[in-house]
Amino acid sequence: MNSGTEVIRNAGGFIDPAVGTEGARDDLQMYYCFTDDTVQVFSKIEDHLGQATLAVQVNLTDLGRLAPVQRVERVMSCEYEQKPVLVIVAASSEQLHVVFWFDIRSESLNLVALEEPLAGQICAFHVMHSPMIVFAGELKKDQALRHILAFGMHDGSIRIVMIEYPIGDRIQTTSTLVSASELDGSPVTALTLIPPAKNKPWRAHSSYDPRLVVGTIKGLLVHLTVHRSGSITVNTPHRLRANIAYNSHPITHITGLRDPKRQSKCVIAVGQDSSLGSTANDSVKNQACVNVIEYYGNNQRKCIFVLRPIALQDICEIMSLRLMPNSTGYSITIGFRSINADSLNMVSYNIFKEEHTVIARLNLDTKEEELGWLWDVYPLENKYLALAENSLFRKRTKIV
């Protein structure tokens, strides 16, 4: 690891301020970027300039000391005991992948020792943001913190891995496979892991257990419960397809959270856009959209509403999607881009809960040119911070 000076940007995202920092949510401190051969972490984001300090970077040489690698494929952030961590997925060959755990503060890098080789084409990847407590089972301790990783594969299967916090150079794991026959057999193009409810006792088949929400290229949307035990067990998928705008349109983005006031309820945002198989000539009836769905431990669910771009007339794709809790409910921020131009429309909604009524308020509407690909958008008080391929910038919120 070193702290080089050249900024590289092919993909990246913000590291939630709840990870590695204390204080208000406006105190956004870090983000990461990566290319095929380097991962960089930036800190101390300057409010007035939208700049940051390069804190640390990891390159293929660092990864190669632990396992043979050819390129970095995917990176996601999570936290362990309030410390920010990156999970790095790298290709060791055309169809084989290895996983690393990088503690940003200590700059320690560990290899995740998978039970079985991770083989095939990865189409989607997610890390549960916060660890969960597991009880008894096959791993070493009777009670310990564990993270879950999920890999959506091109063959239609899902590999779910539970990792033990590093002891020595390697991180031990246990895993399970959701076969393609349990879904629809098409590539898994989006998935998200929702952590278990806080301060709730473990019960078999509990509605407080972690949830895995999965979408495919054929528009299948399901949720599964991952039971908290020393070994990974997953229940039968429950279908949510009736709650989305397009029953057979590809699902490209999923994000979710657990309602802090009613922890048996989860909220998910499901993006369907034109980036997989559609063209600019498609009917506007198939315009990109984000479906906001609430569902409960008894498998009751309801579609709250469908969000679409408001400032672009062309067929669009979704570049970024972020769902976050706030003091009144939750907020959702979406970056739409026209697929036949570089026009960008970012919209953000605050969802308020008052006597079980949902109210949507648009609080951001702007167009930006020549930004390159938009990786992540973070809503702040009266403004937002956006991380794009060619820039890091802040904008004031426009209330509508």
XYZ file of C-alpha atoms in Angstrom:
400
model
C 0.000 0.000 0.000
C 1.115 3.534 -0.672
C -0.242 7.077 -0.832
C 0.567 8.014 -4.432
C -0.549 11.292 -5.945
C -2.192 10.499 -9.290
C -6.000 10.334 -9.122
C -7.555 7.392 -10.983
C -11.260 6.982 -11.629
C -13.034 4.167 -13.436
C -15.602 3.351 -10.745
C -16.190 4.253 -7.111
C -18.555 5.286 -4.350
C -18.951 7.203 -1.099
C -18.194 5.603 2.248
C -21.134 6.279 4.537
C -20.267 8.833 7.269
C -21.610 6.393 9.842
C -18.560 4.320 8.949
C -15.316 5.511 10.484
C -16.637 8.934 11.553
C -18.823 10.428 14.250
C -21.192 13.347 14.156
C -23.830 14.600 11.752
C -24.689 12.881 8.492
C -23.394 15.982 6.683
C -19.903 14.978 7.791
C -19.130 12.940 4.688
C -15.419 12.175 4.863
C -14.372 9.449 2.431
C -14.892 7.886 -0.957
C -13.096 5.238 -3.007
C -12.232 4.842 -6.700
C -10.768 1.893 -8.563
C -9.462 0.776 -11.947
C -8.345 -2.627 -13.201
C -5.091 -2.383 -11.277
C -5.506 0.111 -8.397
C -7.921 0.920 -5.553
C -7.709 4.394 -3.973
C -9.345 5.852 -0.854
C -9.777 9.630 -0.494
C -10.510 11.502 2.728
C -11.075 15.064 3.974
C -13.479 16.147 1.259
C -13.227 19.938 0.898
C -16.678 21.553 0.994
C -15.921 24.584 -1.151
C -13.783 22.837 -3.782
C -15.206 19.334 -3.894
C -11.672 18.009 -3.521
C -10.241 15.333 -1.253
C -6.923 13.955 -0.035
C -5.610 10.645 -1.324
C -5.265 8.609 1.897
C -4.171 5.165 0.734
C -4.124 2.954 -2.311
C -3.862 -0.768 -3.011
C -2.510 -2.096 -6.299
C -2.210 -5.482 -7.983
C 1.235 -6.008 -6.467
C -0.260 -5.733 -2.960
C -3.056 -8.168 -3.834
C -0.633 -10.485 -5.616
C 1.332 -11.052 -2.417
C -1.690 -12.948 -1.077
C -3.059 -14.586 -4.248
C -2.459 -14.489 -8.012
C -4.623 -11.743 -9.586
C -5.041 -10.221 -13.042
C -7.351 -7.257 -12.431
C -9.655 -5.607 -9.893
C -13.295 -6.254 -10.773
C -15.512 -4.875 -8.006
C -15.164 -2.941 -4.742
C -17.716 -2.199 -2.008
C -17.477 -0.605 1.431
C -18.797 -1.842 4.760
C -17.987 -1.361 8.437
C -16.717 -3.481 11.294
C -16.758 -2.041 14.837
C -17.101 1.494 13.403
C -14.056 0.999 11.188
C -14.352 1.438 7.398
C -13.540 -1.627 5.316
C -13.351 -2.294 1.574
C -14.182 -5.705 0.139
C -12.235 -6.134 -3.103
C -13.101 -8.751 -5.735
C -10.338 -9.507 -8.247
C -10.013 -11.903 -11.183
C -7.344 -14.566 -10.895
C -8.202 -15.873 -14.372
C -10.947 -15.388 -16.952
C -13.543 -17.300 -14.893
C -12.055 -17.482 -11.366
C -12.240 -14.762 -8.701
C -10.628 -14.040 -5.339
C -11.849 -11.808 -2.507
C -9.883 -9.495 -0.186
C -10.734 -7.623 3.022
C -9.009 -4.235 3.405
C -9.167 -2.347 6.713
C -8.730 1.302 5.685
C -7.563 2.647 9.051
C -4.901 0.022 9.735
C -4.155 -0.503 6.018
C -4.246 -4.253 6.650
C -5.099 -6.514 3.724
C -6.421 -10.069 4.169
C -7.374 -12.824 1.771
C -10.890 -14.223 2.165
C -10.513 -18.010 2.082
C -13.562 -19.251 0.174
C -14.863 -22.750 0.869
C -15.159 -23.403 -2.866
C -13.668 -21.543 -5.840
C -15.728 -18.579 -7.007
C -16.091 -19.455 -10.684
C -18.128 -17.973 -13.534
C -19.126 -14.475 -14.602
C -20.180 -12.147 -11.777
C -23.051 -9.861 -12.805
C -23.922 -8.377 -9.390
C -22.198 -8.100 -6.013
C -23.188 -6.745 -2.613
C -21.800 -6.642 0.924
C -24.047 -6.341 3.962
C -23.073 -2.928 5.333
C -22.947 -3.838 9.030
C -22.090 -7.186 10.619
C -24.649 -9.391 12.339
C -24.412 -11.570 15.448
C -24.530 -15.303 14.777
C -25.178 -17.939 17.396
C -23.523 -21.379 17.603
C -23.087 -23.484 14.453
C -20.017 -24.486 12.519
C -17.756 -21.477 13.033
C -15.350 -21.169 15.936
C -17.214 -18.978 18.441
C -20.657 -19.505 19.939
C -21.491 -15.847 19.402
C -19.631 -13.551 17.014
C -19.972 -10.791 14.421
C -20.187 -11.895 10.802
C -20.573 -10.176 7.417
C -22.459 -11.608 4.441
C -21.425 -11.238 0.791
C -23.678 -12.107 -2.147
C -22.599 -12.735 -5.741
C -25.168 -12.771 -8.558
C -23.919 -14.936 -11.407
C -24.499 -14.989 -15.162
C -25.746 -18.587 -14.966
C -28.665 -17.441 -12.792
C -27.334 -18.679 -9.444
C -26.373 -16.752 -6.287
C -23.353 -17.498 -4.138
C -23.821 -16.361 -0.511
C -20.719 -16.193 1.690
C -20.479 -15.481 5.426
C -17.074 -14.265 6.536
C -15.349 -14.383 9.893
C -13.393 -11.318 10.980
C -9.682 -11.835 10.258
C -7.602 -13.934 12.606
C -4.131 -14.124 11.101
C -3.600 -13.653 7.386
C -6.767 -15.306 6.123
C -10.480 -14.848 6.736
C -12.428 -18.092 7.091
C -15.859 -18.479 5.495
C -18.912 -20.641 5.154
C -21.182 -20.448 2.116
C -24.248 -21.700 0.299
C -25.612 -21.624 -3.242
C -29.050 -20.545 -4.450
C -29.365 -22.460 -7.708
C -30.637 -20.979 -10.961
C -33.583 -23.384 -10.851
C -34.876 -21.608 -7.726
C -35.086 -18.330 -9.692
C -35.762 -18.005 -13.446
C -32.426 -19.238 -14.845
C -31.458 -15.854 -16.323
C -28.469 -13.707 -15.241
C -28.786 -12.128 -11.790
C -28.282 -8.440 -12.610
C -28.930 -6.750 -9.245
C -29.087 -7.695 -5.579
C -28.874 -6.139 -2.131
C -28.463 -7.387 1.443
C -30.498 -5.780 4.236
C -28.950 -6.249 7.725
C -30.951 -7.885 10.520
C -32.995 -5.857 12.965
C -31.018 -4.321 15.815
C -31.479 -5.506 19.397
C -33.917 -8.246 18.416
C -33.577 -11.856 19.603
C -32.786 -14.548 17.085
C -35.587 -16.942 16.135
C -35.691 -19.531 13.379
C -37.438 -18.073 10.305
C -37.519 -14.695 12.032
C -38.722 -11.594 10.196
C -35.822 -9.816 11.886
C -33.195 -11.855 10.028
C -31.152 -10.446 7.102
C -32.924 -10.167 3.748
C -31.512 -10.732 0.288
C -33.420 -9.033 -2.540
C -32.597 -10.265 -6.054
C -33.446 -9.100 -9.579
C -32.749 -10.746 -12.946
C -32.405 -9.668 -16.557
C -35.878 -11.080 -17.268
C -37.489 -8.941 -14.579
C -37.861 -11.520 -11.812
C -37.808 -9.876 -8.365
C -37.638 -12.027 -5.219
C -36.624 -11.689 -1.588
C -35.068 -14.376 0.583
C -34.423 -14.592 4.317
C -30.862 -15.462 5.376
C -31.147 -17.094 8.792
C -28.703 -16.118 11.532
C -26.687 -19.197 12.420
C -23.130 -20.424 12.183
C -23.880 -21.859 8.752
C -25.764 -20.111 5.975
C -29.368 -21.206 5.448
C -31.791 -19.474 3.096
C -35.549 -19.872 2.787
C -37.588 -20.308 -0.400
C -37.671 -17.141 -2.545
C -40.813 -15.009 -2.304
C -41.737 -13.259 -5.541
C -42.317 -9.509 -5.750
C -42.827 -9.191 -9.517
C -46.434 -8.007 -9.132
C -45.119 -4.901 -7.361
C -42.945 -3.503 -10.180
C -43.822 -1.388 -13.216
C -42.530 -3.729 -15.954
C -43.015 -7.447 -15.333
C -40.419 -8.574 -17.896
C -38.094 -5.555 -18.045
C -34.503 -6.046 -16.776
C -33.811 -5.107 -13.164
C -30.549 -3.164 -13.038
C -30.422 -1.642 -9.543
C -31.662 -2.652 -6.084
C -31.068 -0.974 -2.747
C -32.885 -1.463 0.547
C -33.131 -0.628 4.228
C -34.968 -1.733 7.339
C -37.497 0.676 8.844
C -35.887 1.809 12.153
C -39.300 2.309 13.792
C -40.828 -0.977 12.622
C -37.960 -3.378 12.138
C -40.021 -6.209 10.670
C -40.639 -3.930 7.663
C -38.160 -3.382 4.836
C -38.156 -0.708 2.138
C -36.565 -1.421 -1.232
C -35.946 0.674 -4.342
C -35.811 -1.326 -7.583
C -34.455 0.243 -10.773
C -35.513 -0.872 -14.248
C -33.863 0.941 -17.133
C -32.708 0.813 -20.741
C -29.111 -0.271 -20.211
C -29.804 -3.980 -20.781
C -31.285 -4.713 -24.190
C -33.278 -1.534 -24.847
C -32.473 1.295 -27.256
C -33.126 4.989 -27.639
C -35.920 4.153 -30.105
C -37.936 2.220 -27.524
C -41.334 3.574 -26.550
C -41.370 6.111 -23.736
C -43.878 3.783 -22.099
C -40.793 1.772 -21.143
C -38.996 4.765 -19.661
C -36.498 4.043 -16.887
C -38.092 3.963 -13.467
C -37.470 3.164 -9.814
C -40.118 1.153 -7.959
C -40.393 1.860 -4.229
C -41.787 -1.132 -2.331
C -42.484 -1.836 1.335
C -42.781 -5.394 2.564
C -43.227 -7.024 5.926
C -42.253 -10.131 7.869
C -45.546 -11.833 7.017
C -44.736 -11.374 3.272
C -47.364 -8.698 2.803
C -46.054 -5.959 0.510
C -47.191 -2.885 -1.335
C -45.794 -0.706 -4.095
C -45.641 2.840 -2.771
C -45.000 4.577 -6.079
C -42.913 4.561 -9.251
C -40.347 7.333 -9.888
C -39.275 8.409 -13.386
C -37.006 11.167 -14.784
C -38.747 14.527 -14.949
C -36.357 16.676 -17.002
C -35.424 14.305 -19.844
C -37.661 13.276 -22.734
C -35.429 10.537 -24.154
C -35.267 6.935 -23.032
C -32.969 6.899 -19.982
C -30.793 4.621 -17.929
C -30.111 4.771 -14.202
C -26.566 5.703 -13.230
C -26.893 5.857 -9.449
C -29.489 4.938 -6.846
C -29.257 5.631 -3.109
C -31.885 4.922 -0.426
C -31.210 6.327 3.055
C -33.107 6.694 6.349
C -33.687 10.172 7.752
C -35.451 11.740 10.718
C -38.871 11.756 9.020
C -38.762 8.507 7.083
C -36.332 7.930 4.256
C -34.950 9.577 1.135
C -34.201 8.262 -2.324
C -31.778 9.892 -4.774
C -31.565 8.800 -8.420
C -29.293 9.802 -11.281
C -30.919 9.317 -14.715
C -29.051 9.743 -18.012
C -30.370 9.823 -21.572
C -28.919 6.886 -23.515
C -28.562 8.895 -26.747
C -26.948 11.943 -25.100
C -24.935 12.897 -22.041
C -27.759 14.810 -20.354
C -28.148 13.975 -16.678
C -31.229 14.436 -14.498
C -30.826 13.909 -10.765
C -33.931 13.741 -8.608
C -34.222 13.262 -4.880
C -37.346 12.550 -2.857
C -37.970 12.735 0.871
C -40.585 10.191 1.918
C -42.517 11.318 4.972
C -44.602 9.074 7.223
C -47.564 10.772 8.856
C -50.438 8.576 9.991
C -49.413 5.898 7.487
C -49.519 8.364 4.583
C -46.634 8.581 2.150
C -45.814 12.018 0.718
C -43.212 12.563 -2.000
C -41.448 15.908 -2.328
C -39.030 16.660 -5.127
C -36.073 18.526 -3.693
C -33.470 18.349 -6.444
C -33.710 18.828 -10.186
C -30.703 19.730 -12.293
C -28.921 18.943 -15.556
C -25.190 18.475 -15.891
C -23.101 18.010 -19.046
C -19.815 16.204 -19.680
C -19.554 14.593 -16.259
C -18.822 11.128 -17.553
C -20.474 8.282 -15.683
C -22.105 9.172 -12.367
C -21.064 6.658 -9.701
C -22.748 7.856 -6.550
C -24.810 10.743 -5.168
C -25.067 11.596 -1.484
C -27.841 13.919 -0.240
C -26.784 16.429 2.403
C -28.701 19.207 4.115
C -29.736 21.698 1.400
C -27.232 20.250 -1.076
C -25.842 17.052 -2.486
C -22.407 15.649 -3.222
C -21.924 13.737 -6.475
C -19.025 11.499 -7.469
C -18.658 11.252 -11.242
C -16.105 9.797 -13.607
C -14.570 13.195 -14.359
C -15.287 15.185 -11.211
C -16.379 15.375 -7.583
C -18.846 18.208 -7.089
C -21.443 19.757 -4.806
C -24.705 21.429 -5.816
C -27.273 23.365 -3.856
C -30.692 21.760 -3.646
C -33.497 23.287 -5.678
C -36.814 22.940 -3.884
C -39.780 22.246 -6.155
